[in-house]
Amino acid sequence: MNNLLEIQDAHVYIGSFYILQGISMVVPKGEVTLLLGRNGAGKTTTMKTILGLYPPREGKVVFKGEEISNLPTHKIVNKGIGYVPDTRRIFGTLTVEQNLTVSRRKSSSRDDLQERLDLIFDLFPDMKGFLKQRAGTLSGGQQQMLAVARALVNDNDLLLIDEPTEGLSPLLAKNLINALDRLKEFATILLVEQNFRTVSKLGDNYYIFDSGKIVHEGNNMSELIADKALVAQYLGVSI
Amino acid sequence: MTMQTKRFSPRDYLEENPQVRKILRIAMVIALIIIGGLLVVMAIDVYTWDGFVARTSKSVVNGLALSMLLFLMVSGFFLIFGLCDVINFAHGAFFMLGGFMGFVIYLGTEALFLDSTLPFHLIFGANQFAMSLTAFIVSALGATAILALIGGGIEFFTVRRLYGNPIAQILLTVGFMFIITQIAEIIWGPPQFSYFITPNSQIAYFFMSGILDFGEGMIFEIYRIFLIFLGLAVAAIMFVGFRKTRIGLQIQAGIEDSEMVEALGTDIRKLFTIVFMLGAGLAGLSGAVLVPWIGANSGHGLTYLIYAFVIVVIGGAHYGRFEGTFFGALIVGLSMQFTAYFIPFLENIIVFIIMAIILIIRPGGLTGHE
């Protein structure tokens, strides 16, 4: 069983809008898979489909060899999926510590909490300093650390990380990418990123989305970067 | 080419001129103090100093007691609205039914203890105080439990199917409001009839019916002072519960972003049912403990639903926090009692005047964002 997650021909509607038009992809265990593409291409919807927030009308999602497409969200997540949403969505009225408490699942065994916290503080040493602070008062970079930490308080097999560097300064973005790089040894990662150059050193595999379809896939990031025509057509990098 | 004329907007003007804004703010505070001072002087002139002291002290005690109970009732409404996004029009009816449940359970428990054919009369014997106290506790807890079950049942069997459909939710909860109110009217009669404990009690006794007399017209009913402390105690338990327990934190987080709470592995549906039970239970509790003061009455449903709206709006509904509801309840309870004692004809409209003023100054309410 090499693939931790598999999506087979998923068709997803949001209301009456036909968003994902037959997506098939795999996320191999222990690797980082990138979802690339422009705004509105369907990357975030794919993540929400995995989470069961937008269940597919056709096709299926298989996690650890088990179909999860028709399960309610909390049951899917409890199988070992951590989610770092775009725009962070931390709970601003709670403190950082309370954010982590809320995110800790009941089913996780109590004894490894310290281990998880050690990992979090190892990746983000600064977080120790603002544990008691109300999360709404944190800076953008601190909020992003918290959003990632929230997915790490449970021992997850798969991390879904959506646009982690959005709105961060280049230095903060670089630090975060380094942290994610170190996370590779603990979990499989599915990463959405518009600015693919910043994450190119992380990715093992990639899928390029356009208008709800996968238009290109591969496993060699340097080949992708070299393919100027492909980059210009689907990733719209104008630099 | 058409000419673009820029309309003058006071808000924009104040935004651009912070100094004018500052001066206006200071002027407003001074004006408020002067108006308040004038009102006090007028009140002393009309009612004499002794009358003023007596009325003020009574307004404070009654106002605080009412505020605490309103807070308990409205926090249930606020929780359901905040977490589930449901405006529960049946909340006032829950409160009203809680009153009748408290009334019925109190008398039932009393009858049980007085019935000489049953062994229960041996427990307290002639100790009326202990019996009445026990009946009161049983009635408060019983009303809470029954209303929690009714609220949870309504969520589980009906509201659950309508999340994301606000129009249908409003129609549904308005329907429940009418159903509950009509059932209460069929059983206990129209709002002309109020039911109090002492006149209906077999022994014409309630454990806390005395008064405290401090002289100078400062006479307080002990039960209302007790209500202040009861309300404060329940409010304190709630505040601590929301800060310290996992489920409290989940509810708070869910009020901010319920989808995210779900995506972190919480069964949000279960949480919604729990919150409905908690909210309806709080309405039942506040209804039951208010019976010895305002009685049980089938008309309370609508009256208190309107108070609930006013308090939530004053406190700040969206993204507002509990603190807002607490202060909203204080403002409503105190202002109603103060006007009742000083300007009686304003009693029923004062809360709407205050709501309008607060909404003009802070459109999002006290704690909410604009």
CSV table of C-alpha atoms in Angstrom, one decimal, chain A residues 19-220:
chain,number,residue,atom,x,y,z
A,19,ILE,CA,-16.4,22.7,-9.8
A,20,LEU,CA,-14.3,19.5,-10.0
A,21,GLN,CA,-14.8,17.8,-13.3
A,22,GLY,CA,-13.4,14.4,-12.8
A,23,ILE,CA,-10.2,14.6,-10.7
A,24,SER,CA,-8.0,11.5,-10.3
A,25,MET,CA,-4.9,11.7,-8.3
A,26,VAL,CA,-2.8,9.9,-5.7
A,27,VAL,CA,-0.8,11.0,-2.7
A,28,PRO,CA,2.1,8.6,-2.1
A,29,LYS,CA,2.9,7.9,1.5
A,30,GLY,CA,5.8,9.8,3.0
A,31,GLU,CA,6.1,12.3,0.1
A,32,VAL,CA,5.0,15.9,-0.5
A,33,THR,CA,2.4,16.3,-3.3
A,34,LEU,CA,1.8,19.8,-4.6
A,35,LEU,CA,-1.4,21.1,-6.1
A,36,LEU,CA,-0.6,23.9,-8.4
A,37,GLY,CA,-2.7,26.2,-10.5
A,38,ARG,CA,-4.3,29.6,-10.7
A,39,ASN,CA,-6.9,31.0,-8.4
A,40,GLY,CA,-10.2,29.2,-8.8
A,41,ALA,CA,-8.7,26.2,-10.5
A,42,GLY,CA,-10.1,23.8,-7.9
A,43,LYS,CA,-7.2,23.2,-5.6
A,44,THR,CA,-8.9,24.3,-2.4
A,45,THR,CA,-12.1,22.5,-3.4
A,46,THR,CA,-10.1,19.3,-3.8
A,47,MET,CA,-8.9,19.6,-0.2
A,48,LYS,CA,-12.4,20.3,1.0
A,49,THR,CA,-13.6,17.2,-0.9
A,50,ILE,CA,-11.0,15.1,0.8
A,51,LEU,CA,-12.3,16.5,4.2
A,52,GLY,CA,-15.9,15.7,3.3
A,53,LEU,CA,-17.0,19.3,3.4
A,54,TYR,CA,-17.9,19.1,-0.3
A,55,PRO,CA,-18.6,15.3,-0.9
A,56,PRO,CA,-18.2,14.2,-4.5
A,57,ARG,CA,-21.4,13.6,-6.4
A,58,GLU,CA,-19.5,10.9,-8.4
A,59,GLY,CA,-16.2,9.1,-7.9
A,60,LYS,CA,-14.6,8.3,-4.6
A,61,VAL,CA,-11.9,9.3,-2.1
A,62,VAL,CA,-9.8,6.5,-0.6
A,63,PHE,CA,-7.7,7.0,2.5
A,64,LYS,CA,-5.5,4.2,3.9
A,65,GLY,CA,-7.3,1.8,1.6
A,66,GLU,CA,-10.7,2.7,2.9
A,67,GLU,CA,-13.4,4.7,1.1
A,68,ILE,CA,-14.1,7.9,3.0
A,69,SER,CA,-16.2,9.9,0.4
A,70,ASN,CA,-19.5,9.4,2.2
A,71,LEU,CA,-18.4,9.8,5.8
A,72,PRO,CA,-19.1,13.0,7.8
A,73,THR,CA,-16.2,15.3,8.1
A,74,HIS,CA,-15.3,14.6,11.8
A,75,LYS,CA,-15.0,10.9,11.1
A,76,ILE,CA,-12.8,11.5,8.1
A,77,VAL,CA,-10.5,13.8,10.0
A,78,ASN,CA,-10.3,11.4,13.0
A,79,LYS,CA,-8.8,8.8,10.7
A,80,GLY,CA,-5.6,10.9,10.8
A,81,ILE,CA,-5.9,14.0,8.6
A,82,GLY,CA,-4.7,17.5,9.7
A,83,TYR,CA,-6.0,20.6,7.9
A,84,VAL,CA,-4.2,24.0,7.6
A,85,PRO,CA,-6.7,26.2,5.7
A,86,ASP,CA,-5.9,29.1,3.5
A,87,THR,CA,-6.5,32.5,5.3
A,88,ARG,CA,-5.6,30.5,8.5
A,89,ARG,CA,-9.0,30.6,10.2
A,90,ILE,CA,-7.6,30.5,13.7
A,91,PHE,CA,-10.0,31.1,16.5
A,92,GLY,CA,-9.3,34.8,17.3
A,93,THR,CA,-11.3,35.0,20.6
A,94,LEU,CA,-9.4,32.1,22.1
A,95,THR,CA,-5.8,32.1,23.3
A,96,VAL,CA,-3.1,30.2,21.4
A,97,GLU,CA,-3.2,27.4,24.0
A,98,GLN,CA,-7.0,27.2,23.8
A,99,ASN,CA,-6.7,27.0,20.0
A,100,LEU,CA,-4.5,23.9,20.5
A,101,THR,CA,-6.8,22.4,23.1
A,102,VAL,CA,-9.8,22.7,20.8
A,103,SER,CA,-7.8,21.1,18.0
A,104,ARG,CA,-6.7,18.2,20.1
A,105,ARG,CA,-8.9,15.2,19.3
A,106,LYS,CA,-10.4,13.1,22.0
A,107,SER,CA,-9.4,9.9,20.3
A,108,SER,CA,-5.7,10.8,20.4
A,109,SER,CA,-4.0,9.0,23.2
A,110,ARG,CA,-3.3,11.3,26.1
A,111,ASP,CA,0.3,10.3,26.7
A,112,ASP,CA,1.8,11.6,23.4
A,113,LEU,CA,0.5,15.2,23.9
A,114,GLN,CA,3.9,16.2,25.3
A,115,GLU,CA,5.6,14.7,22.3
A,116,ARG,CA,3.4,16.6,19.9
A,117,LEU,CA,4.0,19.9,21.8
A,118,ASP,CA,7.8,19.2,21.8
A,119,LEU,CA,7.6,18.8,18.0
A,120,ILE,CA,5.6,22.1,17.7
A,121,PHE,CA,8.0,24.1,19.9
A,122,ASP,CA,10.9,22.5,18.1
A,123,LEU,CA,9.5,23.8,14.7
A,124,PHE,CA,8.3,27.1,16.0
A,125,PRO,CA,10.3,28.0,19.1
A,126,ASP,CA,8.7,31.5,19.2
A,127,MET,CA,5.3,30.0,20.0
A,128,LYS,CA,6.2,29.3,23.6
A,129,GLY,CA,6.3,33.1,24.1
A,130,PHE,CA,2.7,33.7,23.0
A,131,LEU,CA,0.9,30.7,24.3
A,132,LYS,CA,-1.4,32.7,26.6
A,133,GLN,CA,-2.0,35.5,24.1
A,134,ARG,CA,-5.4,35.9,22.4
A,135,ALA,CA,-4.9,34.5,18.9
A,136,GLY,CA,-6.7,37.4,17.3
A,137,THR,CA,-4.0,39.7,18.4
A,138,LEU,CA,-1.2,37.7,16.8
A,139,SER,CA,0.7,38.9,13.7
A,140,GLY,CA,0.1,37.2,10.4
A,141,GLY,CA,3.2,35.1,10.7
A,142,GLN,CA,2.4,34.0,14.2
A,143,GLN,CA,-1.1,33.2,13.1
A,144,GLN,CA,0.2,31.0,10.4
A,145,MET,CA,2.5,29.1,12.8
A,146,LEU,CA,-0.6,28.5,15.0
A,147,ALA,CA,-2.6,27.3,12.0
A,148,VAL,CA,0.1,24.8,11.2
A,149,ALA,CA,0.6,23.9,14.9
A,150,ARG,CA,-3.2,23.2,15.2
A,151,ALA,CA,-2.8,20.4,12.6
A,152,LEU,CA,0.2,19.0,14.5
A,153,VAL,CA,-1.3,18.5,18.0
A,154,ASN,CA,-2.7,15.3,16.7
A,155,ASP,CA,-0.6,12.5,15.3
A,156,ASN,CA,-1.9,12.8,11.8
A,157,ASP,CA,-0.8,10.6,8.8
A,158,LEU,CA,-1.7,13.2,6.2
A,159,LEU,CA,-1.5,17.0,6.4
A,160,LEU,CA,-3.6,19.1,4.0
A,161,ILE,CA,-1.9,22.5,3.9
A,162,ASP,CA,-3.5,25.3,1.8
A,163,GLU,CA,-1.5,28.3,0.7
A,164,PRO,CA,0.7,28.5,3.8
A,165,THR,CA,2.8,31.4,2.6
A,166,GLU,CA,0.0,33.6,1.5
A,167,GLY,CA,0.4,37.1,2.9
A,168,LEU,CA,3.7,36.4,4.6
A,169,SER,CA,6.9,38.4,4.0
A,170,PRO,CA,9.6,36.5,2.0
A,171,LEU,CA,11.6,35.9,5.2
A,172,LEU,CA,8.7,34.5,7.1
A,173,ALA,CA,7.6,32.4,4.1
A,174,LYS,CA,11.1,31.0,3.9
A,175,ASN,CA,11.1,30.1,7.6
A,176,LEU,CA,7.8,28.4,7.2
A,177,ILE,CA,8.9,26.4,4.2
A,178,ASN,CA,11.9,25.2,6.2
A,179,ALA,CA,9.6,24.1,9.0
A,180,LEU,CA,7.4,22.2,6.5
A,181,ASP,CA,10.5,20.6,5.0
A,182,ARG,CA,11.3,19.2,8.4
A,183,LEU,CA,7.7,18.0,8.8
A,184,LYS,CA,8.2,15.7,5.8
A,185,GLU,CA,9.7,13.0,8.1
A,186,PHE,CA,6.6,13.0,10.3
A,187,ALA,CA,3.8,13.0,7.9
A,188,THR,CA,2.7,12.9,4.3
A,189,ILE,CA,1.8,16.3,3.0
A,190,LEU,CA,-0.6,17.6,0.4
A,191,LEU,CA,0.3,21.2,-0.3
A,192,VAL,CA,-1.6,23.8,-2.2
A,193,GLU,CA,0.5,26.7,-3.4
A,194,GLN,CA,0.1,29.4,-6.0
A,195,ASN,CA,3.6,30.6,-5.9
A,196,PHE,CA,5.2,27.2,-6.8
A,197,ARG,CA,8.7,28.5,-6.9
A,198,THR,CA,8.8,29.0,-3.1
A,199,VAL,CA,7.8,25.4,-2.5
A,200,SER,CA,9.7,23.8,-5.4
A,201,LYS,CA,12.3,22.3,-3.2
A,202,LEU,CA,9.6,20.6,-1.0
A,203,GLY,CA,7.7,18.9,-3.7
A,204,ASP,CA,8.1,15.3,-4.7
A,205,ASN,CA,5.1,15.1,-7.0
A,206,TYR,CA,2.8,17.7,-8.5
A,207,TYR,CA,-0.5,18.1,-10.1
A,208,ILE,CA,-1.5,21.2,-12.1
A,209,PHE,CA,-5.1,22.3,-12.0
A,210,ASP,CA,-7.0,24.4,-14.5
A,211,SER,CA,-10.8,25.0,-14.5
A,212,GLY,CA,-11.6,22.0,-12.3
A,213,LYS,CA,-9.4,19.5,-14.2
A,214,ILE,CA,-5.9,18.2,-13.8
A,215,VAL,CA,-4.0,19.2,-16.9
A,216,HIS,CA,-0.6,18.1,-16.0
A,217,GLU,CA,1.2,15.9,-13.5
A,218,GLY,CA,4.7,14.9,-12.8
A,219,ASN,CA,7.4,14.2,-10.2
A,220,ASN,CA,10.3,16.3,-11.2
